[in-house]
Amino acid sequence: MNKNIMKDYSRKISERLWNLPDKGELESHREETYIDDIIQKSHIERTLLKNLKGINTVFDAGAGSGRFSILLAKHGCKVTHFDISQSMINKAKELAKQAGVINNITFVKGALEDLSDYSDQCFDMVVSFDAPISYTYPNQNHVIGELVRIAKKRIIISVASRLGILPYLANPIQKNQFILNEHSDDPFVQWCISNRQNAIDTFHFQKNNIEKLMTEGLMGGEDEIAEYEKGGTPWCITYTFMPDELENLLNNFGVKNIEMAGPGAYARTIPHELLVKIMNDPKQRSDFLDICYKYDANPYVCGMGKDNLLAKGDL
């Protein structure tokens, strides 16, 4: 399919998905619902707090319901919370007000494909988490370049991980492993539980699909566009990165001292029952998250993070 057509639909599909009325509310509860979100956000939080020296202004790209905008504002940063979704922004404003930091945050609705309103090096640090960059295909490389352009001192981003996502194609029940509360009223939790046996019964290993993703890195395309045209709300067209690909891109844009991580790499080896037991005991949970952070930051496993590939670098 023509990339210009894909570019137009990629943005429109993202806008429709993330602007669903309940998106902001659902996203704000992910750490109460999914163990992989707890692990990933814990890793990002630790990385952020280790890298705040000399940081006064931050651009949070695809900031969602404010998980990290609010954290940064609590630590005295002036944050620009930038997101494509008004639903997300509304929830983030509500949570920022509750946290007493709304005056430290500027909320902007916009798409990452266009950051032309921002001048070079206008933020001390630029961050982008949970893979919004990957949803800008085929503009993902340009978007990374623009995020680097507006950063003065540091950039920390996460993108969809190709090696991390490839096992999903052979495991239709992978999300069940990370459900923290099976009684949650989250509709996706209930769908995963009710559909588990059907997903197993109807599963067929498809080598060609895995090899296609391995080679091209692209999830979604014509089927998602067709669903969108019928009035549906498909998942975003998503570009998945290899670790060396992301590192080389950042290098080429002038980023130095690059460190990579794959949050969730350790946890994906542990069965659901044990993960729930660990998460429900405060001491075990704290110790486990310590080990996850150390293990997942090892460069030998960074590509096998649960969903995302995390990169931090200096300018």
PDB file of N, CA and C in Angstrom, residues 6-58:
ATOM      1  N   MET A   6      -1.076   5.219   3.753  1.00  0.00           N
ATOM      2  CA  MET A   6      -0.895   4.608   5.063  1.00  0.00           C
ATOM      3  C   MET A   6      -0.683   5.683   6.128  1.00  0.00           C
ATOM      4  N   LYS A   7       0.097   6.714   5.796  1.00  0.00           N
ATOM      5  CA  LYS A   7       0.374   7.793   6.742  1.00  0.00           C
ATOM      6  C   LYS A   7      -0.915   8.484   7.170  1.00  0.00           C
ATOM      7  N   ASP A   8      -1.771   8.767   6.212  1.00  0.00           N
ATOM      8  CA  ASP A   8      -3.034   9.438   6.501  1.00  0.00           C
ATOM      9  C   ASP A   8      -3.905   8.580   7.417  1.00  0.00           C
ATOM     10  N   TYR A   9      -4.008   7.294   7.089  1.00  0.00           N
ATOM     11  CA  TYR A   9      -4.852   6.399   7.888  1.00  0.00           C
ATOM     12  C   TYR A   9      -4.238   6.114   9.246  1.00  0.00           C
ATOM     13  N   SER A  10      -2.930   6.026   9.320  1.00  0.00           N
ATOM     14  CA  SER A  10      -2.269   5.744  10.590  1.00  0.00           C
ATOM     15  C   SER A  10      -2.658   6.794  11.628  1.00  0.00           C
ATOM     16  N   ARG A  11      -2.630   8.043  11.220  1.00  0.00           N
ATOM     17  CA  ARG A  11      -2.987   9.129  12.143  1.00  0.00           C
ATOM     18  C   ARG A  11      -4.480   9.104  12.475  1.00  0.00           C
ATOM     19  N   LYS A  12      -5.321   8.883  11.468  1.00  0.00           N
ATOM     20  CA  LYS A  12      -6.764   8.884  11.711  1.00  0.00           C
ATOM     21  C   LYS A  12      -7.185   7.737  12.623  1.00  0.00           C
ATOM     22  N   ILE A  13      -6.566   6.566  12.422  1.00  0.00           N
ATOM     23  CA  ILE A  13      -6.890   5.413  13.277  1.00  0.00           C
ATOM     24  C   ILE A  13      -6.462   5.686  14.717  1.00  0.00           C
ATOM     25  N   SER A  14      -5.273   6.259  14.895  1.00  0.00           N
ATOM     26  CA  SER A  14      -4.805   6.595  16.242  1.00  0.00           C
ATOM     27  C   SER A  14      -5.744   7.596  16.917  1.00  0.00           C
ATOM     28  N   GLU A  15      -6.166   8.596  16.165  1.00  0.00           N
ATOM     29  CA  GLU A  15      -7.062   9.607  16.737  1.00  0.00           C
ATOM     30  C   GLU A  15      -8.380   8.985  17.188  1.00  0.00           C
ATOM     31  N   ARG A  16      -8.934   8.098  16.367  1.00  0.00           N
ATOM     32  CA  ARG A  16     -10.212   7.489  16.735  1.00  0.00           C
ATOM     33  C   ARG A  16     -10.059   6.584  17.959  1.00  0.00           C
ATOM     34  N   LEU A  17      -8.994   5.781  17.988  1.00  0.00           N
ATOM     35  CA  LEU A  17      -8.803   4.861  19.112  1.00  0.00           C
ATOM     36  C   LEU A  17      -8.609   5.608  20.420  1.00  0.00           C
ATOM     37  N   TRP A  18      -7.659   6.529  20.446  1.00  0.00           N
ATOM     38  CA  TRP A  18      -7.290   7.159  21.715  1.00  0.00           C
ATOM     39  C   TRP A  18      -8.296   8.198  22.171  1.00  0.00           C
ATOM     40  N   ASN A  19      -9.184   8.630  21.274  1.00  0.00           N
ATOM     41  CA  ASN A  19     -10.213   9.585  21.664  1.00  0.00           C
ATOM     42  C   ASN A  19     -11.523   8.919  22.073  1.00  0.00           C
ATOM     43  N   LEU A  20     -11.532   7.582  22.185  1.00  0.00           N
ATOM     44  CA  LEU A  20     -12.713   6.935  22.731  1.00  0.00           C
ATOM     45  C   LEU A  20     -13.006   7.521  24.116  1.00  0.00           C
ATOM     46  N   PRO A  21     -14.276   7.761  24.446  1.00  0.00           N
ATOM     47  CA  PRO A  21     -14.612   8.474  25.682  1.00  0.00           C
ATOM     48  C   PRO A  21     -14.043   7.856  26.953  1.00  0.00           C
ATOM     49  N   ASP A  22     -13.908   6.520  26.985  1.00  0.00           N
ATOM     50  CA  ASP A  22     -13.453   5.873  28.225  1.00  0.00           C
ATOM     51  C   ASP A  22     -11.954   5.630  28.270  1.00  0.00           C
ATOM     52  N   LYS A  23     -11.218   6.053  27.235  1.00  0.00           N
ATOM     53  CA  LYS A  23      -9.795   5.740  27.170  1.00  0.00           C
ATOM     54  C   LYS A  23      -9.004   6.339  28.331  1.00  0.00           C
ATOM     55  N   GLY A  24      -9.255   7.602  28.628  1.00  0.00           N
ATOM     56  CA  GLY A  24      -8.514   8.232  29.702  1.00  0.00           C
ATOM     57  C   GLY A  24      -8.712   7.526  31.026  1.00  0.00           C
ATOM     58  N   GLU A  25      -9.964   7.160  31.314  1.00  0.00           N
ATOM     59  CA  GLU A  25     -10.268   6.483  32.574  1.00  0.00           C
ATOM     60  C   GLU A  25      -9.608   5.109  32.633  1.00  0.00           C
ATOM     61  N   LEU A  26      -9.729   4.327  31.551  1.00  0.00           N
ATOM     62  CA  LEU A  26      -9.150   2.987  31.529  1.00  0.00           C
ATOM     63  C   LEU A  26      -7.633   3.030  31.656  1.00  0.00           C
ATOM     64  N   GLU A  27      -6.999   3.925  30.913  1.00  0.00           N
ATOM     65  CA  GLU A  27      -5.539   3.992  30.942  1.00  0.00           C
ATOM     66  C   GLU A  27      -5.023   4.391  32.319  1.00  0.00           C
ATOM     67  N   SER A  28      -5.773   5.207  33.037  1.00  0.00           N
ATOM     68  CA  SER A  28      -5.314   5.668  34.352  1.00  0.00           C
ATOM     69  C   SER A  28      -5.332   4.559  35.397  1.00  0.00           C
ATOM     70  N   HIS A  29      -5.964   3.430  35.077  1.00  0.00           N
ATOM     71  CA  HIS A  29      -6.062   2.325  36.042  1.00  0.00           C
ATOM     72  C   HIS A  29      -5.214   1.116  35.660  1.00  0.00           C
ATOM     73  N   ARG A  30      -4.345   1.258  34.687  1.00  0.00           N
ATOM     74  CA  ARG A  30      -3.624   0.091  34.184  1.00  0.00           C
ATOM     75  C   ARG A  30      -2.727  -0.552  35.243  1.00  0.00           C
ATOM     76  N   GLU A  31      -2.165   0.244  36.129  1.00  0.00           N
ATOM     77  CA  GLU A  31      -1.297  -0.326  37.163  1.00  0.00           C
ATOM     78  C   GLU A  31      -2.088  -1.015  38.276  1.00  0.00           C
ATOM     79  N   GLU A  32      -3.374  -0.846  38.287  1.00  0.00           N
ATOM     80  CA  GLU A  32      -4.226  -1.604  39.197  1.00  0.00           C
ATOM     81  C   GLU A  32      -4.726  -2.885  38.541  1.00  0.00           C
ATOM     82  N   THR A  33      -4.488  -3.002  37.232  1.00  0.00           N
ATOM     83  CA  THR A  33      -5.128  -4.046  36.434  1.00  0.00           C
ATOM     84  C   THR A  33      -4.145  -5.057  35.863  1.00  0.00           C
ATOM     85  N   TYR A  34      -2.986  -4.579  35.389  1.00  0.00           N
ATOM     86  CA  TYR A  34      -2.061  -5.438  34.649  1.00  0.00           C
ATOM     87  C   TYR A  34      -0.660  -5.407  35.268  1.00  0.00           C
ATOM     88  N   ILE A  35      -0.113  -6.575  35.509  1.00  0.00           N
ATOM     89  CA  ILE A  35       1.206  -6.693  36.132  1.00  0.00           C
ATOM     90  C   ILE A  35       2.302  -6.164  35.213  1.00  0.00           C
ATOM     91  N   ASP A  36       2.171  -6.388  33.929  1.00  0.00           N
ATOM     92  CA  ASP A  36       3.197  -5.899  33.014  1.00  0.00           C
ATOM     93  C   ASP A  36       3.262  -4.373  33.017  1.00  0.00           C
ATOM     94  N   ASP A  37       2.117  -3.713  33.225  1.00  0.00           N
ATOM     95  CA  ASP A  37       2.128  -2.254  33.330  1.00  0.00           C
ATOM     96  C   ASP A  37       2.815  -1.794  34.609  1.00  0.00           C
ATOM     97  N   ILE A  38       2.600  -2.500  35.689  1.00  0.00           N
ATOM     98  CA  ILE A  38       3.284  -2.171  36.943  1.00  0.00           C
ATOM     99  C   ILE A  38       4.795  -2.215  36.728  1.00  0.00           C
ATOM    100  N   ILE A  39       5.263  -3.292  36.096  1.00  0.00           N
ATOM    101  CA  ILE A  39       6.699  -3.492  35.896  1.00  0.00           C
ATOM    102  C   ILE A  39       7.267  -2.434  34.957  1.00  0.00           C
ATOM    103  N   GLN A  40       6.583  -2.208  33.852  1.00  0.00           N
ATOM    104  CA  GLN A  40       7.085  -1.237  32.873  1.00  0.00           C
ATOM    105  C   GLN A  40       7.129   0.171  33.459  1.00  0.00           C
ATOM    106  N   LYS A  41       6.063   0.573  34.132  1.00  0.00           N
ATOM    107  CA  LYS A  41       6.014   1.937  34.664  1.00  0.00           C
ATOM    108  C   LYS A  41       6.966   2.110  35.839  1.00  0.00           C
ATOM    109  N   SER A  42       7.175   1.063  36.615  1.00  0.00           N
ATOM    110  CA  SER A  42       8.178   1.120  37.676  1.00  0.00           C
ATOM    111  C   SER A  42       9.573   1.334  37.083  1.00  0.00           C
ATOM    112  N   HIS A  43       9.873   0.631  36.006  1.00  0.00           N
ATOM    113  CA  HIS A  43      11.182   0.764  35.359  1.00  0.00           C
ATOM    114  C   HIS A  43      11.368   2.190  34.828  1.00  0.00           C
ATOM    115  N   ILE A  44      10.343   2.703  34.151  1.00  0.00           N
ATOM    116  CA  ILE A  44      10.435   4.054  33.600  1.00  0.00           C
ATOM    117  C   ILE A  44      10.592   5.080  34.715  1.00  0.00           C
ATOM    118  N   GLU A  45       9.812   4.934  35.785  1.00  0.00           N
ATOM    119  CA  GLU A  45       9.895   5.878  36.900  1.00  0.00           C
ATOM    120  C   GLU A  45      11.301   5.903  37.496  1.00  0.00           C
ATOM    121  N   ARG A  46      11.888   4.739  37.702  1.00  0.00           N
ATOM    122  CA  ARG A  46      13.249   4.693  38.255  1.00  0.00           C
ATOM    123  C   ARG A  46      14.241   5.368  37.319  1.00  0.00           C
ATOM    124  N   THR A  47      14.087   5.119  36.017  1.00  0.00           N
ATOM    125  CA  THR A  47      14.981   5.727  35.036  1.00  0.00           C
ATOM    126  C   THR A  47      14.834   7.239  35.035  1.00  0.00           C
ATOM    127  N   LEU A  48      13.607   7.729  35.077  1.00  0.00           N
ATOM    128  CA  LEU A  48      13.377   9.173  35.108  1.00  0.00           C
ATOM    129  C   LEU A  48      14.018   9.809  36.337  1.00  0.00           C
ATOM    130  N   LEU A  49      13.769   9.227  37.504  1.00  0.00           N
ATOM    131  CA  LEU A  49      14.246   9.836  38.739  1.00  0.00           C
ATOM    132  C   LEU A  49      15.772   9.831  38.839  1.00  0.00           C
ATOM    133  N   LYS A  50      16.407   8.903  38.135  1.00  0.00           N
ATOM    134  CA  LYS A  50      17.874   8.864  38.100  1.00  0.00           C
ATOM    135  C   LYS A  50      18.454   9.916  37.159  1.00  0.00           C
ATOM    136  N   ASN A  51      17.584  10.513  36.320  1.00  0.00           N
ATOM    137  CA  ASN A  51      18.083  11.401  35.261  1.00  0.00           C
ATOM    138  C   ASN A  51      17.481  12.799  35.318  1.00  0.00           C
ATOM    139  N   LEU A  52      17.126  13.270  36.513  1.00  0.00           N
ATOM    140  CA  LEU A  52      16.489  14.579  36.641  1.00  0.00           C
ATOM    141  C   LEU A  52      17.455  15.705  37.000  1.00  0.00           C
ATOM    142  N   LYS A  53      18.712  15.386  37.259  1.00  0.00           N
ATOM    143  CA  LYS A  53      19.671  16.438  37.614  1.00  0.00           C
ATOM    144  C   LYS A  53      19.807  17.441  36.466  1.00  0.00           C
ATOM    145  N   GLY A  54      19.584  18.703  36.777  1.00  0.00           N
ATOM    146  CA  GLY A  54      19.707  19.758  35.774  1.00  0.00           C
ATOM    147  C   GLY A  54      18.507  19.884  34.851  1.00  0.00           C
ATOM    148  N   ILE A  55      17.433  19.153  35.137  1.00  0.00           N
ATOM    149  CA  ILE A  55      16.246  19.172  34.277  1.00  0.00           C
ATOM    150  C   ILE A  55      15.163  20.044  34.908  1.00  0.00           C
ATOM    151  N   ASN A  56      14.768  21.091  34.197  1.00  0.00           N
ATOM    152  CA  ASN A  56      13.706  21.986  34.675  1.00  0.00           C
ATOM    153  C   ASN A  56      12.459  21.930  33.798  1.00  0.00           C
ATOM    154  N   THR A  57      12.648  21.744  32.494  1.00  0.00           N
ATOM    155  CA  THR A  57      11.511  21.706  31.566  1.00  0.00           C
ATOM    156  C   THR A  57      11.490  20.371  30.836  1.00  0.00           C
ATOM    157  N   VAL A  58      10.284  19.809  30.677  1.00  0.00           N
ATOM    158  CA  VAL A  58      10.137  18.486  30.060  1.00  0.00           C
ATOM    159  C   VAL A  58       8.979  18.513  29.067  1.00  0.00           C
TER     160      VAL A  58
END
